[in-house]
XYZ file of C-alpha atoms in Angstrom:
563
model
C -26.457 -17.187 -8.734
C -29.089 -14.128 -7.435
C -29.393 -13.108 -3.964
C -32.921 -14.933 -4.867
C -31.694 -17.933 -6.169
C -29.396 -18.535 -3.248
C -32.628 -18.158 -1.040
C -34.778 -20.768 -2.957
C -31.876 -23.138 -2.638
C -31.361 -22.258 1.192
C -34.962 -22.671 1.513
C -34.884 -25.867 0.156
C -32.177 -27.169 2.149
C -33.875 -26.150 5.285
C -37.083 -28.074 4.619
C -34.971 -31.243 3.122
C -32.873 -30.754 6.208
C -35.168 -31.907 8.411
C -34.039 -34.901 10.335
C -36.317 -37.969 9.851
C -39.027 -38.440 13.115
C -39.383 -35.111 13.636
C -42.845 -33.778 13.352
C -43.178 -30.356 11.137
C -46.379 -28.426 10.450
C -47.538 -25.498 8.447
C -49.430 -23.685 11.542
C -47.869 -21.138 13.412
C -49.052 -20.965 16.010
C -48.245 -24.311 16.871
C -44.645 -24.383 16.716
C -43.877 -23.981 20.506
C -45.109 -25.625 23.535
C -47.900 -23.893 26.060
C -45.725 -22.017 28.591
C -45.105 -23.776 31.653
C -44.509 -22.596 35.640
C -41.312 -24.479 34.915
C -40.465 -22.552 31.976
C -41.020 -19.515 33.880
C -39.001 -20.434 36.752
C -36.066 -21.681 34.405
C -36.133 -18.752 32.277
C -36.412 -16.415 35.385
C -33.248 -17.814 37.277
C -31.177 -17.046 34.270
C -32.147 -13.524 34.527
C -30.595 -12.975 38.257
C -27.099 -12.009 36.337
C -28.820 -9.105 35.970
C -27.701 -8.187 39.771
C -23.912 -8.651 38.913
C -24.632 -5.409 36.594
C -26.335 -3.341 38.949
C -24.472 -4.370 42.020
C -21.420 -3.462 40.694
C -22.661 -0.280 38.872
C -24.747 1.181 41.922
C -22.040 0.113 45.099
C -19.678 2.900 43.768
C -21.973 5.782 43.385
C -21.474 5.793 47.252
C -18.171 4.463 47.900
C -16.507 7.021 46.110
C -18.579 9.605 48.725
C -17.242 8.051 51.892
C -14.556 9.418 53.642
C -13.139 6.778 54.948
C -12.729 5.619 50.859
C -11.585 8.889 50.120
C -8.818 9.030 52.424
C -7.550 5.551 51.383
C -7.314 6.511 47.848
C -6.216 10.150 47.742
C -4.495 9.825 51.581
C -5.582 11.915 55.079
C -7.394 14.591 55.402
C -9.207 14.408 51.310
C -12.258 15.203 51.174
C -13.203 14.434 47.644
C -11.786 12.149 45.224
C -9.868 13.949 41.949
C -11.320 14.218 39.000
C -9.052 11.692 37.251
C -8.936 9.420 40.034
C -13.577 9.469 40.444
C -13.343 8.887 37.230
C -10.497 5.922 36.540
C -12.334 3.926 39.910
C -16.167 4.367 37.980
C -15.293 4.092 34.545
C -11.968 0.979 34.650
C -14.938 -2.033 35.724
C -16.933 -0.654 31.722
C -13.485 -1.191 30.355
C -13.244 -4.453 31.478
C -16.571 -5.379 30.496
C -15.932 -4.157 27.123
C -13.574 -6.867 26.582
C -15.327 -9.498 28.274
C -18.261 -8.581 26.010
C -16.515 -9.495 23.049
C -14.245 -12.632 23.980
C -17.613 -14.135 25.427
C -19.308 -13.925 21.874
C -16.502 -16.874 20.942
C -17.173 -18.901 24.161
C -20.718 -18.764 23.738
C -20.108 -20.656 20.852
C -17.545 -23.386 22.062
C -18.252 -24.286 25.097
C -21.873 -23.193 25.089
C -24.194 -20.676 26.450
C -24.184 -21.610 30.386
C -20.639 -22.500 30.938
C -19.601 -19.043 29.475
C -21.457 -17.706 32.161
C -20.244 -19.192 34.879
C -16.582 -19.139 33.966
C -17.845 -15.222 33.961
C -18.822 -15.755 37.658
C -15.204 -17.598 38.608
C -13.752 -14.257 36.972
C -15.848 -12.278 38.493
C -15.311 -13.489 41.808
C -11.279 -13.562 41.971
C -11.979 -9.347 40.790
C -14.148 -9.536 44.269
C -11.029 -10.786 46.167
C -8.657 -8.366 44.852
C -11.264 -5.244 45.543
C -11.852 -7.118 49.184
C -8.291 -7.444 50.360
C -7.960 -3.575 49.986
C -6.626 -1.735 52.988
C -5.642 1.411 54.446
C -2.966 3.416 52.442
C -2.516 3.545 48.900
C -5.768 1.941 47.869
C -6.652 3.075 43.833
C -4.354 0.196 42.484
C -6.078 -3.246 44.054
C -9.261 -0.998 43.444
C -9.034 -0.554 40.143
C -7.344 -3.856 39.103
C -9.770 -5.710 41.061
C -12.761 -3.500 39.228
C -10.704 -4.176 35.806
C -11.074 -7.916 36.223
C -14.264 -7.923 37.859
C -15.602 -6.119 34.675
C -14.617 -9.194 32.683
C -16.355 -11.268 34.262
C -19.591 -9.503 33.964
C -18.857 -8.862 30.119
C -19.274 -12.226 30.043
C -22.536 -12.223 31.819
C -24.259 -9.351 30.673
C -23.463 -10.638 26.895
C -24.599 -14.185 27.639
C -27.126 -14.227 29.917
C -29.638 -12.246 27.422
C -27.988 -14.621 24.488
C -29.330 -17.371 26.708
C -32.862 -16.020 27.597
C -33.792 -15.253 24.552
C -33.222 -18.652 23.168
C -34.729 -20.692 25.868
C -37.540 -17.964 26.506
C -40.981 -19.035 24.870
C -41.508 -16.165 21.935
C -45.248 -15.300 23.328
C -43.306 -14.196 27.354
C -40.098 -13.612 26.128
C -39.890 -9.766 25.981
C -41.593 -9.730 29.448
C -38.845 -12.685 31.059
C -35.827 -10.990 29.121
C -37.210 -7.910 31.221
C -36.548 -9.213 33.993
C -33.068 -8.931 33.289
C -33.439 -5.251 33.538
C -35.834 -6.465 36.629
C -32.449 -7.457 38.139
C -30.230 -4.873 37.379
C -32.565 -2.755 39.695
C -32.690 -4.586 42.077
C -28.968 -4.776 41.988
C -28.626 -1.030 41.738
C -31.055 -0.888 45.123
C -29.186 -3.428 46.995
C -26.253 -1.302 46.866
C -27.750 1.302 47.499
C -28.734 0.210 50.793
C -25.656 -1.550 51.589
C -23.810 1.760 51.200
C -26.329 3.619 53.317
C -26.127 1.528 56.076
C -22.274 1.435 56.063
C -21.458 5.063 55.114
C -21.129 6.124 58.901
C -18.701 3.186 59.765
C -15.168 5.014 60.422
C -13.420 1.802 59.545
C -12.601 -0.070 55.854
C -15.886 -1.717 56.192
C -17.290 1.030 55.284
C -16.287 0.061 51.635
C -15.299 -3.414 51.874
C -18.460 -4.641 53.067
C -20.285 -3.301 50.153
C -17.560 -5.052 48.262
C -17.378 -8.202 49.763
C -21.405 -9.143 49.352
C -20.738 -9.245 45.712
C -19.217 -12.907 45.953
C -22.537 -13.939 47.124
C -24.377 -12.967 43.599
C -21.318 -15.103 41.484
C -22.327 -17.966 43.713
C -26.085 -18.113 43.522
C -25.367 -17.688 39.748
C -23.106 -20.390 39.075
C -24.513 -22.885 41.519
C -27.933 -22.258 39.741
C -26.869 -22.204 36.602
C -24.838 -25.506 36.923
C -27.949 -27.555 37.405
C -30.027 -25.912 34.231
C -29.700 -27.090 30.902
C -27.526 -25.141 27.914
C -29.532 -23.460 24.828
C -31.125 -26.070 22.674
C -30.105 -23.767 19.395
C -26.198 -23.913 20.820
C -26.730 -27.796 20.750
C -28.570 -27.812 16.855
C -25.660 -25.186 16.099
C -23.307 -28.002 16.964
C -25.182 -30.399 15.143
C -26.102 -32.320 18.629
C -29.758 -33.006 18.176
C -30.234 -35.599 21.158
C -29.012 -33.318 23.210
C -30.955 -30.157 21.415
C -33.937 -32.538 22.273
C -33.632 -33.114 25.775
C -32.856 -29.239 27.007
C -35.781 -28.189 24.870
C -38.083 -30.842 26.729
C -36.562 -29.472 30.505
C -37.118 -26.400 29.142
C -40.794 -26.302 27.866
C -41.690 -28.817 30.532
C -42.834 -31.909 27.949
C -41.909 -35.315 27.191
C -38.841 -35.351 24.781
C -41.288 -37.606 22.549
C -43.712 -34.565 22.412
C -45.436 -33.294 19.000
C -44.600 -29.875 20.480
C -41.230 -30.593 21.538
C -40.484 -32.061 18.292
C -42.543 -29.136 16.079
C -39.977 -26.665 17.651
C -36.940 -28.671 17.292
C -37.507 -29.349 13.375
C -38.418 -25.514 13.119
C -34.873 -24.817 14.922
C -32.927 -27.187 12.741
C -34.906 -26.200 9.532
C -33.975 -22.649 10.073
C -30.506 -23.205 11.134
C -30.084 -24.978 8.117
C -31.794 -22.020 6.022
C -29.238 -19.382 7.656
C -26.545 -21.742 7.361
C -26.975 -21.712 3.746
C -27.056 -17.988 3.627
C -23.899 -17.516 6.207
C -21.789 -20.481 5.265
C -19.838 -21.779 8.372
C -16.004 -20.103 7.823
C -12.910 -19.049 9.976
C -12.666 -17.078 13.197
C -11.896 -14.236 11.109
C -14.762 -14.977 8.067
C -17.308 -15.409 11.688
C -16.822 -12.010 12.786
C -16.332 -10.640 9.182
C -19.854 -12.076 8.846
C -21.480 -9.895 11.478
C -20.587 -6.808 8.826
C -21.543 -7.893 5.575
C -24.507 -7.021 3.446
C -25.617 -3.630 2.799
C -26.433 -0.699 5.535
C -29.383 -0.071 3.163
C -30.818 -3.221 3.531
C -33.309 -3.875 6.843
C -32.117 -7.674 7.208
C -28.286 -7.462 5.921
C -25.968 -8.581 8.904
C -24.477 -5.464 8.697
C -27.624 -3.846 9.501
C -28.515 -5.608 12.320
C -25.100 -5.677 13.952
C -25.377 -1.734 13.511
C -28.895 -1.813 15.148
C -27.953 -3.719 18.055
C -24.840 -1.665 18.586
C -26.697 1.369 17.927
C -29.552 0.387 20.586
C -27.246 -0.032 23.320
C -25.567 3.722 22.419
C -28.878 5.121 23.099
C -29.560 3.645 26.144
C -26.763 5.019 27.662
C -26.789 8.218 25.678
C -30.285 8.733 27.978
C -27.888 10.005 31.021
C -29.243 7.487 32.869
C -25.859 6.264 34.946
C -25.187 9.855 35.559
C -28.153 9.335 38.150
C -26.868 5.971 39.401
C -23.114 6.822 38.886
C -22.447 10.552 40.166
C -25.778 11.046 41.465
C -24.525 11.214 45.033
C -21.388 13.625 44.828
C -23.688 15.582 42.097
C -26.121 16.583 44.785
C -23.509 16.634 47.886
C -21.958 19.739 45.350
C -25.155 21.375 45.039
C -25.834 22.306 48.439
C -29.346 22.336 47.911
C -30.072 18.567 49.306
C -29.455 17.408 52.928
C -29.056 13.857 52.632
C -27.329 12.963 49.071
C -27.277 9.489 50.195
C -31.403 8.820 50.762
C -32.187 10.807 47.654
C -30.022 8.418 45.541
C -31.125 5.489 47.377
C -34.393 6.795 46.484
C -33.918 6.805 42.920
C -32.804 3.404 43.032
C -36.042 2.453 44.432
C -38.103 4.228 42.073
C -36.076 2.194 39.598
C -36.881 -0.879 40.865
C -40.426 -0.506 41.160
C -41.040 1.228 37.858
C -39.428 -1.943 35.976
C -41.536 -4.514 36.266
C -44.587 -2.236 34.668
C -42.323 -3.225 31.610
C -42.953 -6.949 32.000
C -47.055 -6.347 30.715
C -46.397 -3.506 28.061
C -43.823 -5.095 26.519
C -46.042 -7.621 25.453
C -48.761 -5.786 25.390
C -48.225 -2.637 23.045
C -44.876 -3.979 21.530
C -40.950 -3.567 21.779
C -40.961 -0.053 19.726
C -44.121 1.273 21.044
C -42.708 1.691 24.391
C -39.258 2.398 23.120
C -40.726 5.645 21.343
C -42.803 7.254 23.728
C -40.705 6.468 26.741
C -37.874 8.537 25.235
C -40.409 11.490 24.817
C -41.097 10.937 28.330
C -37.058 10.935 28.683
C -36.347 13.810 26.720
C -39.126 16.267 28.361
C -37.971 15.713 31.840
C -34.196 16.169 31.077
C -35.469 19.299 29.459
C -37.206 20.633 32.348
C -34.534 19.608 34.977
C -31.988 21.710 32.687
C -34.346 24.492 32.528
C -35.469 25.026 36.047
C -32.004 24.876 36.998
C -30.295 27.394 35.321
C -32.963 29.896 35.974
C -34.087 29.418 39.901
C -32.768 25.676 40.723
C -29.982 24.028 41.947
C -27.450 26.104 39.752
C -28.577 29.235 42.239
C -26.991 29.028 46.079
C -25.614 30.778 48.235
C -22.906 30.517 51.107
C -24.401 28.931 54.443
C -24.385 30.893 57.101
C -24.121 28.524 59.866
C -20.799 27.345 58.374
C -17.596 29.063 59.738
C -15.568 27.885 56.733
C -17.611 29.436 53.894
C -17.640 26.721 51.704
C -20.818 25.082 52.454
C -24.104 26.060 50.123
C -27.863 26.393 49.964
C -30.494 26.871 47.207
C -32.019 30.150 46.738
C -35.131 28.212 45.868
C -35.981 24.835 47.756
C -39.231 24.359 45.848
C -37.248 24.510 42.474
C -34.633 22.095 43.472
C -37.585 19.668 44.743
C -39.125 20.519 41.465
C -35.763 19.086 39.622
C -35.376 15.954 42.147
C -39.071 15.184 41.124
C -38.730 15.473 37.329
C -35.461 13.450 38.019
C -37.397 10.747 39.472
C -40.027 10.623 36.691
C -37.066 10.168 34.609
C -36.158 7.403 36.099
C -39.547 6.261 35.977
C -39.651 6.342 32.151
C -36.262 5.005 32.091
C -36.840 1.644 34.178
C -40.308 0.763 32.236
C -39.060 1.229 28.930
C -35.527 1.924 27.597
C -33.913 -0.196 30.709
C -35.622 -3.297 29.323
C -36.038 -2.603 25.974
C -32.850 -2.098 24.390
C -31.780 -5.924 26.269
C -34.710 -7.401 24.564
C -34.300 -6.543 21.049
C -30.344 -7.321 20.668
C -31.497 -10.886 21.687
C -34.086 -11.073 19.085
C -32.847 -9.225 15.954
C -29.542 -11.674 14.950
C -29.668 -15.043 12.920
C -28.604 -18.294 15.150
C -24.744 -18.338 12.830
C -23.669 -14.693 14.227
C -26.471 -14.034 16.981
C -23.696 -15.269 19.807
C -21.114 -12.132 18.177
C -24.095 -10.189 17.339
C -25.315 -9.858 20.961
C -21.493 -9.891 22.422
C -21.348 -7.036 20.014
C -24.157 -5.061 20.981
C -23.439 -5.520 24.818
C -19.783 -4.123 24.779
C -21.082 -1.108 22.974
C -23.044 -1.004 25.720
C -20.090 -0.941 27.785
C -18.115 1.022 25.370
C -20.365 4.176 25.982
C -20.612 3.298 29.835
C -16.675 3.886 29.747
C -16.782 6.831 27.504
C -19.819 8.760 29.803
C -17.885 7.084 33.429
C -14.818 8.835 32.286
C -15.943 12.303 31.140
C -18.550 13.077 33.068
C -16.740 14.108 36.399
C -14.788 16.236 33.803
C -18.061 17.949 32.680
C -19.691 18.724 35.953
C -16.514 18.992 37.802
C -15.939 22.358 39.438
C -12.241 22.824 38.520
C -13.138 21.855 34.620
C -16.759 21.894 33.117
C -18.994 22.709 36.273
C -21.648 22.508 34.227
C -23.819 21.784 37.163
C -27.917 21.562 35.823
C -26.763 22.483 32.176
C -25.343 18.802 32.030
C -29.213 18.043 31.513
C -29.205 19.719 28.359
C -26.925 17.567 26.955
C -28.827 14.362 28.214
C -32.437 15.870 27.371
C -30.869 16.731 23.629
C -29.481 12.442 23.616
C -32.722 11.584 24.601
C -34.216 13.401 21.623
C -31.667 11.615 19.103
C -33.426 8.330 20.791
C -36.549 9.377 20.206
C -36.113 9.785 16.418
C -34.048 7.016 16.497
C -36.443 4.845 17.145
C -39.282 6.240 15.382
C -37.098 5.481 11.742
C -34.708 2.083 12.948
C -36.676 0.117 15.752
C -38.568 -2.855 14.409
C -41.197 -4.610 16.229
C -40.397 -8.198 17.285
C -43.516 -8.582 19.645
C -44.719 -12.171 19.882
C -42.772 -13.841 17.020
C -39.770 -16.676 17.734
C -36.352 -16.052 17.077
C -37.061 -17.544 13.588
C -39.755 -15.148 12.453
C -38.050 -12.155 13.250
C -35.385 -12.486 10.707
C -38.075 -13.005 8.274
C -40.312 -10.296 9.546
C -37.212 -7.880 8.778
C -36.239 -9.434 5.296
C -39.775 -8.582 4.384
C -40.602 -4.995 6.232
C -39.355 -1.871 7.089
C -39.198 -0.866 11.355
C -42.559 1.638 10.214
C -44.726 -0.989 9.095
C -43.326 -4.005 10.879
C -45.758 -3.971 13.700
C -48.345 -5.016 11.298
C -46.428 -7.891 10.059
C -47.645 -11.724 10.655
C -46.220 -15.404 9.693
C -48.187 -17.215 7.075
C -45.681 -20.440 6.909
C -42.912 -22.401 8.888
C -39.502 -23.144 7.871
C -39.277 -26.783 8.329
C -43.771 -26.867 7.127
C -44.173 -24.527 3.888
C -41.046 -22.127 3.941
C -39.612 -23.793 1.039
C -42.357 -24.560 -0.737
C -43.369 -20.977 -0.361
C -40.212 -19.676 -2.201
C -40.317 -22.134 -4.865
C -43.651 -21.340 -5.665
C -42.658 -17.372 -5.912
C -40.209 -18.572 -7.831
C -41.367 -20.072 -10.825
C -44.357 -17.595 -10.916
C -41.446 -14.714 -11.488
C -39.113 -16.686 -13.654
C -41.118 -19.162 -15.535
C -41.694 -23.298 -15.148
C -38.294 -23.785 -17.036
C -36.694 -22.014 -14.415
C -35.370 -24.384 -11.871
């Protein structure tokens, strides 16, 4: 049987699969309920995990600066953290996410969408502990096991939570609710922030452990939260549990189970399931990831090409250099000699971050997923560029000893106006950052994958997010390290030159997913290439025409006596 053949069957097993009582129509537009406050608010909560991320990212940026911190790991009278040591503390919690990343893509799947993430908070909490109980004295090893297991747990977040939003999100706010997950990462990265800043002068362990210790509080506002919401309606037609598919979709869209809108969307979930399900027949653990890499790379909707899409998108987010900012940020400048308080500039940057997100949450519906993917790299790429340039040539690369110091080894800037030029272009980066790429590359893993691999897909995507975290965590003290690289400003060379690769990237490989449901997109891609999909629209349903849509191509290209 053809590739075409097995579709015009599949078809027709979606619309036959249809169970009886459930309304169907042909319109499109009409296959999901008017968006609700409750469906905001529901959809909004599940985006909080976002602060696990952030939290957790942006709390070490200044812990590993305090002296107090530094002493404890490397012993009295340190004044910096090693190399290897800066680097195993930041980069040992992206490990651990790595993993969790990929285990939760099975959970997901058995014991459903909100359960996997709040086991992830339980994990994440007993990591917490560990990093808590941390004393005086040889500190790196309940440090970094505590950051190890920590990192599971929000592996299993960051993977699920955007699995979950984008199948409970309505497909005309989703982009703009799944940004808040970035929303919350922010704010996440800003709470530390502050946290550090207002403990950084304490000349006890509190100076770390408090910024520690507040992270419990995030696990149990998730968890407790989460425990009284309902699980994905697809998880529940994935497991072939329509009553309760049914009711979560009705909490969810804020109708009457008995609703014709209600029941439009469920017969449009099951008819599609039932399509893909035909296409990616149910198999092993093994055949289930094995599925995630088959088709062709030459083919726009292959599973293969999507997993490498999603993967891919996640590369280039952190390819941008962005976590150098929030990771080294603070030693970075403290180096330079050029900027008085290290620890209000960063905290600064975090702010910008947080404010420049939410400008996401209208363009992404607005002017589309790859519009704002595209120019905000450009944006990206230009003020890396700059930043390297001004640099090596007047900026923060050119200092000289301070006078006032008896020692010799403090250092100022030959030019103060050039290293507030590079703090500003810094900030603009950020800017472009936090309203685009930040949000962005979250919202298209969770559209792009079919319902029988999106749970892998997305668990996928997220731990090469993670991957590249660990790989940038660990080498970057290396690269601007004084005793190794000391590359100093000419580190924004190499981010300016990632940013370009995103740039391209996008321009050839992004496809536009803007205001279609979970169901269209798939089709959108079988049908388009990433350059024209923006112009792409539905003309049927799967459980209303989609079959009779194929069938019809069908016999026009092979004949009446064909089927």
């Amino acid at each position: 049987m053809s590739a075409h053949e097995k579709e015009v069957s599949a078809s027709a097993a979606a619309a036959a699969s249809v169970p009886q009582g459930l309304a169907t129509t042909q319109d499109v537009e009409r296959i999901e309920a008017p968006v609700t406050w409750k469906a905001y608010l529901i959809c909004a909560f599940a985006s909080f995990g976002g602060i696990f991320f952030g939290y957790d990212s942006g709390y070490i940026n200044g812990v590993t600066g305090a002296k107090i911190f530094i002493e404890a790991v490397e012993g009295a009278g340190a004044k910096v953290l090693t190399e290897s040591n800066s680097s195993l503390i930041v980069s040992i919690l992206s490990c651990g996410t790595f993993f969790g990343a990929l285990i939760a893509g099975d959970l997901a799947d058995m014991i459903g969408r909100k359960w996997t993430v709040i086991l992830g908070c339980l994990i994440y909490m007993i990591g917490c502990v560990i990093q808590t109980i941390t004393g005086l004295g040889n500190a790196l090893g309940a440090i970094v096991a505590g950051r190890l297991i920590a990192g599971v747990g929000v592996g299993f977040e960051s993977a699920v939570v955007i699995l979950y939003m984008s199948e409970i999100c309505p497909r005309k706010v989703r982009g703009a609710l799944v940004a808040g997950y970035q929303f919350c990462i922010t704010i996440g990265l800003m709470l530390a922030s502050c946290i550090v800043y207002a403990t950084e002068d304490r000349t006890d362990t509190g100076a770390y452990r408090i910024p520690i210790a507040i992270q419990f509080l995030w696990a149990i506002i998730l968890a407790g939260g989460l425990f009284f919401l309902p699980d994905s309606p697809r998880y529940f037609v994935k497991k072939g549990k329509l009553d309760a598919a049914t009711d979560a979709l009705a909490r969810l869209r804020g109708q009457v189970p008995d609703s014709e809108y209600i029941q439009v969307e469920l017969a449009e979930i099951v008819a599609n399931e039932e399509y893909e399900r035909q296409l990616i027949p149910s198999t092993t653990w093994f055949g289930s990831w094995a599925n995630c890499f088959k088709g062709s790379v030459w083919k726009a909707n292959s599973n293969l090409r999507k997993t490498i899409l999603g993967t891919s998108m996640q590369m280039m987010q952190q390819w941008t250099g962005v976590n150098f900012i929030f990771y080294f940020s603070t030693p970075f400048m403290k180096a330079t000699g050029a900027i008085s308080d290290p620890f209000m500039m960063s905290m600064v940057f975090t702010i910008i971050n947080v404010f420049s997100t939410p400008i996401s949450f209208y363009t992404v519906e607005r002017f589309g997923r790859r519009t704002i993917l595209f120019w905000g790299a450009l944006g990206m790429l230009i003020c890396q560029f700059l930043v390297a340039i001004i640099g090596v040539t007047v900026g923060m690369n050119k200092t000289h000893p301070d006078p006032a110091d008896p020692t010799g080894e403090a250092t100022l800037a030959d030019n103060i106006s050039a290293v507030n030029a590079q703090v500003a272009f810094i900030a603009i980066f950020v800017f472009f950052f936090a309203s685009t790429w930040g949000p962005g590359a979250w919202i298209v893993i969770g559209e792009i994958f079919p319902l029988p691999i999106r749970s892998r897909g997305v668990g996928l995507s997220t731990a090469s997010n993670w991957l590249w975290n660990t790989i940038i965590a660990v080498i970057t003290p290396y690269m601007v390290g004084e005793t190794r690289g000391n590359l100093r400003s000419s580190v924004f060379f190499i981010w300016g030159g990632l940013c370009t690769c995103a740039w391209v990237y996008t321009y050839f490989l992004v496809p536009e997913t803007k205001g279609l449901s979970l169901e269209q997109v798939d089709k959108m891609m079988e049908e388009t290439t990433p350059r024209t999909s923006a112009g792409w629209k539905p003309t049927t349903t799967f459980a209303g025409g989609h079959a009779a849509q194929h069938d019809d191509a069908y016999l026009t290209k092979n004949g009446t006596d064909a089927v």
